[in-house]
mmCIF file of C-alpha atoms in Angstrom:
data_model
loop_
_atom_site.group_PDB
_atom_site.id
_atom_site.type_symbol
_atom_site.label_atom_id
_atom_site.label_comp_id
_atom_site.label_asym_id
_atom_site.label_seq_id
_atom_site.Cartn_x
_atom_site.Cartn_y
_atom_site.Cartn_z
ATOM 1 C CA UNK A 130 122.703 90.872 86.861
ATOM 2 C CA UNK A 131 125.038 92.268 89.255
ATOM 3 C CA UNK A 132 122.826 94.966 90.263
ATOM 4 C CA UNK A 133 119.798 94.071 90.977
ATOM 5 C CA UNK A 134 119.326 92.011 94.090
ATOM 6 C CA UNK A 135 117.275 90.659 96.620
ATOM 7 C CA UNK A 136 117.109 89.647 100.746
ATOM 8 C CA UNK A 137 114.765 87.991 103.090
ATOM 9 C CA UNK A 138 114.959 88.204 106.886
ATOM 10 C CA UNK A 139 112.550 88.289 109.523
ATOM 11 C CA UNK A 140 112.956 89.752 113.355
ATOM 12 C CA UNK A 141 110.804 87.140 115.228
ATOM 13 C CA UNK A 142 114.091 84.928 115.662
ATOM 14 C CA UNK A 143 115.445 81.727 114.760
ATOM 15 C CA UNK A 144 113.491 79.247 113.465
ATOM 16 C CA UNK A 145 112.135 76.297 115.796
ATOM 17 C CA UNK A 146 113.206 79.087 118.933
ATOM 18 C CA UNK A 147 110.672 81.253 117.912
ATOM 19 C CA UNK A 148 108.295 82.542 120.827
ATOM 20 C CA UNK A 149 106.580 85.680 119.782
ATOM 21 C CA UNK A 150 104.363 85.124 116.742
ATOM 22 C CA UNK A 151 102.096 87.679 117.095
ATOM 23 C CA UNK A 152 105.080 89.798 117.203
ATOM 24 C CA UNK A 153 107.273 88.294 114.096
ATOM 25 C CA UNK A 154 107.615 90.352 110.871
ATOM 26 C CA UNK A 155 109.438 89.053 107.976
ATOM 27 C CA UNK A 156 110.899 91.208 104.488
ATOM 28 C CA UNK A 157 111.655 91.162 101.223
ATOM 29 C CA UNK A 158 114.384 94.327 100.750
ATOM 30 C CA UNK A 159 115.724 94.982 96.951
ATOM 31 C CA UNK A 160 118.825 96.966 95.323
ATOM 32 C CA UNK A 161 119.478 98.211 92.007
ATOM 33 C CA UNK A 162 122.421 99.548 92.775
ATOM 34 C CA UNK A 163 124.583 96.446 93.968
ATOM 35 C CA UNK A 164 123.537 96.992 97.594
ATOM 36 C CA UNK A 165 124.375 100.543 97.833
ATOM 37 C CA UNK A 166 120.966 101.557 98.644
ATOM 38 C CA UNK A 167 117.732 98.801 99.472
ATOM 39 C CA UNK A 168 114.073 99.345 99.366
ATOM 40 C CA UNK A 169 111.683 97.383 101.603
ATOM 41 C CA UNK A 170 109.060 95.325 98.504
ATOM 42 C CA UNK A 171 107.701 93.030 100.762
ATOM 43 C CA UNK A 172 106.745 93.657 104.915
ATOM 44 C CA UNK A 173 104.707 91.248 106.589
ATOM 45 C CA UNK A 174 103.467 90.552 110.538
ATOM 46 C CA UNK A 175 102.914 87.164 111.870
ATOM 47 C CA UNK A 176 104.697 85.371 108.881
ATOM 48 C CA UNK A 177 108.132 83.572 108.501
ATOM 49 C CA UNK A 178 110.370 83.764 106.038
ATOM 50 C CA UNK A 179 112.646 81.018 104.382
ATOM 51 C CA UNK A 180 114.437 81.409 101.179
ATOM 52 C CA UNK A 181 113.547 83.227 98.329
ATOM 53 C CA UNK A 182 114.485 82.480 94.365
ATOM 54 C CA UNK A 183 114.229 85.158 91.323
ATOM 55 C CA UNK A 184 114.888 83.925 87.642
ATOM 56 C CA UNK A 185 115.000 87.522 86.841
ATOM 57 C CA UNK A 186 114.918 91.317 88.567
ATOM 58 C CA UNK A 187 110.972 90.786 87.751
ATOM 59 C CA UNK A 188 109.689 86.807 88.634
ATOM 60 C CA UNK A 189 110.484 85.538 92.080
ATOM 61 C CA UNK A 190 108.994 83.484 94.696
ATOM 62 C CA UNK A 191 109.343 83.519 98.489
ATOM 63 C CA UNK A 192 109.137 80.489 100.766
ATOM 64 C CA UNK A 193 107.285 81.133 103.698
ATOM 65 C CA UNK A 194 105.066 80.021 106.822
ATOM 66 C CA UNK A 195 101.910 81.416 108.727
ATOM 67 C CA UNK A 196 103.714 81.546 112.055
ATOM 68 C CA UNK A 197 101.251 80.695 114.793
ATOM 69 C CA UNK A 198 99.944 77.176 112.883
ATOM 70 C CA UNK A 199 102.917 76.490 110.918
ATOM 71 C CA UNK A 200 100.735 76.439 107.604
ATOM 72 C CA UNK A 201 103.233 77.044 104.581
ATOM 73 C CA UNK A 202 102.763 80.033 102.261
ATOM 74 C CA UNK A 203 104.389 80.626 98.802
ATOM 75 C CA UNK A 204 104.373 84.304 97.614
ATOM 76 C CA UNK A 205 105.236 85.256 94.361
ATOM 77 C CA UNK A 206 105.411 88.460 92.489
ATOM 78 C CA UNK A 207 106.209 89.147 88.591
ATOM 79 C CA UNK A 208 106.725 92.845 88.218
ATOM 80 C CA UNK A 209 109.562 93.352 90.860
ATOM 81 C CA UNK A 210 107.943 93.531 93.881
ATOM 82 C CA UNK A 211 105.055 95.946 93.419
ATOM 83 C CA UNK A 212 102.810 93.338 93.984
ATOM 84 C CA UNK A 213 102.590 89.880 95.988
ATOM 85 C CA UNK A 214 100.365 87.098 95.093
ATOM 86 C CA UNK A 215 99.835 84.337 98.144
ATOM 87 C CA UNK A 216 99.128 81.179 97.891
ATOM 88 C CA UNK A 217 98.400 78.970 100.931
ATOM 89 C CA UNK A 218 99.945 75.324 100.978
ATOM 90 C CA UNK A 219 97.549 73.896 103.696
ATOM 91 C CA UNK A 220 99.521 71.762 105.484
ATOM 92 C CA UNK A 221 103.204 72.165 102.969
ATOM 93 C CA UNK A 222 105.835 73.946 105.052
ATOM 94 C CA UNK A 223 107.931 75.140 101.557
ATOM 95 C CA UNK A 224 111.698 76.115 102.510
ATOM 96 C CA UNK A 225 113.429 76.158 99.572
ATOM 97 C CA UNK A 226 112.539 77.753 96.054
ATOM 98 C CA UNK A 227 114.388 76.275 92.350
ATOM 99 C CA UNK A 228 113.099 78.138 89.393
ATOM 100 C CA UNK A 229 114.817 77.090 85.949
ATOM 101 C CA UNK A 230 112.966 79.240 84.308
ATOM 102 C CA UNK A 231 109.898 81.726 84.930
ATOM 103 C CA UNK A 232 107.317 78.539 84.508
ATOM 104 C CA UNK A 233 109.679 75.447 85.406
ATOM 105 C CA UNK A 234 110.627 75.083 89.312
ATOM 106 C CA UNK A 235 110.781 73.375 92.267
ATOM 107 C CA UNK A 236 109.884 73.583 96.093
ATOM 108 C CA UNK A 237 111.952 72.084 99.248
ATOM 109 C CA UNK A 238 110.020 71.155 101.882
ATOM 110 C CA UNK A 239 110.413 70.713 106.030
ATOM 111 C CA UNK A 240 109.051 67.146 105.181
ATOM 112 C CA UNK A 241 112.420 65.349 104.520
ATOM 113 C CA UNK A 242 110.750 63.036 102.040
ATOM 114 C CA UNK A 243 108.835 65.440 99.857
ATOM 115 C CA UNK A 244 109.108 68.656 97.478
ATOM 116 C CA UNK A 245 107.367 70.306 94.932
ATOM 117 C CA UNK A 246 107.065 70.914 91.119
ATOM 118 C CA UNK A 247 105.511 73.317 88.685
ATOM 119 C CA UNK A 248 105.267 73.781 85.496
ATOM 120 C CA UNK A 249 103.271 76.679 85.354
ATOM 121 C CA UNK A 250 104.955 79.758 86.937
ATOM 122 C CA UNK A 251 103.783 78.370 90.956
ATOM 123 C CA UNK A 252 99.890 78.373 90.285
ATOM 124 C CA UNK A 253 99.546 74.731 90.312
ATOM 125 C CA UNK A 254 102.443 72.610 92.408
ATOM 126 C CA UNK A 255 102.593 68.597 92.346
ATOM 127 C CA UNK A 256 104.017 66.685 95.233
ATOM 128 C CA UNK A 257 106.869 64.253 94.439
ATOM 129 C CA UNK A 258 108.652 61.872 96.708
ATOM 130 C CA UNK A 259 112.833 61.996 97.544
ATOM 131 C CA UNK A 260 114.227 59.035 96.549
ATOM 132 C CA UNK A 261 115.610 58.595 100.201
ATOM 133 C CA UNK A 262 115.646 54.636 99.668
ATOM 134 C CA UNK A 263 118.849 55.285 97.762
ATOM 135 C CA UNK A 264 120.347 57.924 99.754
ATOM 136 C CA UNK A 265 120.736 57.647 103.867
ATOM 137 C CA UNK A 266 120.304 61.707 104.231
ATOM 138 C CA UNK A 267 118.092 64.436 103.564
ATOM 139 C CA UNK A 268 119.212 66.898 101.055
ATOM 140 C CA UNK A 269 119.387 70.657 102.332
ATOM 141 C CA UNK A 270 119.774 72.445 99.097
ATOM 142 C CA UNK A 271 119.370 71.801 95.460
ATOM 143 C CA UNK A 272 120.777 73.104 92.516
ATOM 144 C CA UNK A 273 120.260 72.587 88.442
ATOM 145 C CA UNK A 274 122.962 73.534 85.676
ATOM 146 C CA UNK A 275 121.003 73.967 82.429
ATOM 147 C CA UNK A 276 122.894 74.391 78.740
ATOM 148 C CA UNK A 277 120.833 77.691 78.290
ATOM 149 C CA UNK A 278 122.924 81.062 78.156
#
């Protein structure tokens, strides 16, 4: 709604020119006033953030990575960001989060060629291949018009 809303940022710099990991802290601020006042939900060292994606003013997901090894991380909260639930991607970098719904969504990844896909709210994601051989460029963003009001 016009509201409630949400930003991610980070202070360790841009990525790919970043120098200081130890030093990098990334957040998650939120308004519910149509960004006349925020509140800091989310505040963590050593950890870059991408994109973020909420379905609602309670279910989002943040696309992240574990600075210093470039591991990808996928946080994820369902009560408005009281709480934060991690999940490590090994070697994933997500950059991108689709949700079309609270269990149906979709992950970009640094790896041209590959994203990901739940169907169960983030706690399980499949890999699927970009169908690149069709298509001589990478796609940066993606978007989904559904029939639902």
């Amino acid at each position: 709604d016009e509201k409630n809303g949400w930003i991610v940022g980070n202070n360790g710099g841009v990525m790919g020119l970043r120098k200081n990991y130890e030093r990098e802290e990334a957040i998650v601020l939120y308004t519910k006033d149509s960004g006349k006042h925020w509140n800091t939900t989310l505040k963590k060292k050593g950890v870059f953030f991408f994109n973020l994606f909420f379905v609602d003013k309670n279910s989002g997901w943040v696309a992240a990575e574990i600075s210093q090894n470039e591991r990808g991380l996928i946080l994820n909260t369902v009560d408005g960001g009281k709480i934060w639930a991690e999940r490590n991607m090994r070697g994933d970098r997500p950059v991108n989060p689709f949700f079309k719904d609270k269990n149906i969504g979709w992950m970009d990844l640094y790896d041209p060629n590959l994203f990901l896909f739940t169907t169960d709210s983030g706690k399980t994601w499949k890999k699927q291949k970009m169908p690149l051989h069709k298509y001589p460029w990478k796609p940066f963003d993606a978007s989904m018009k559904t029939n639902e009001k």
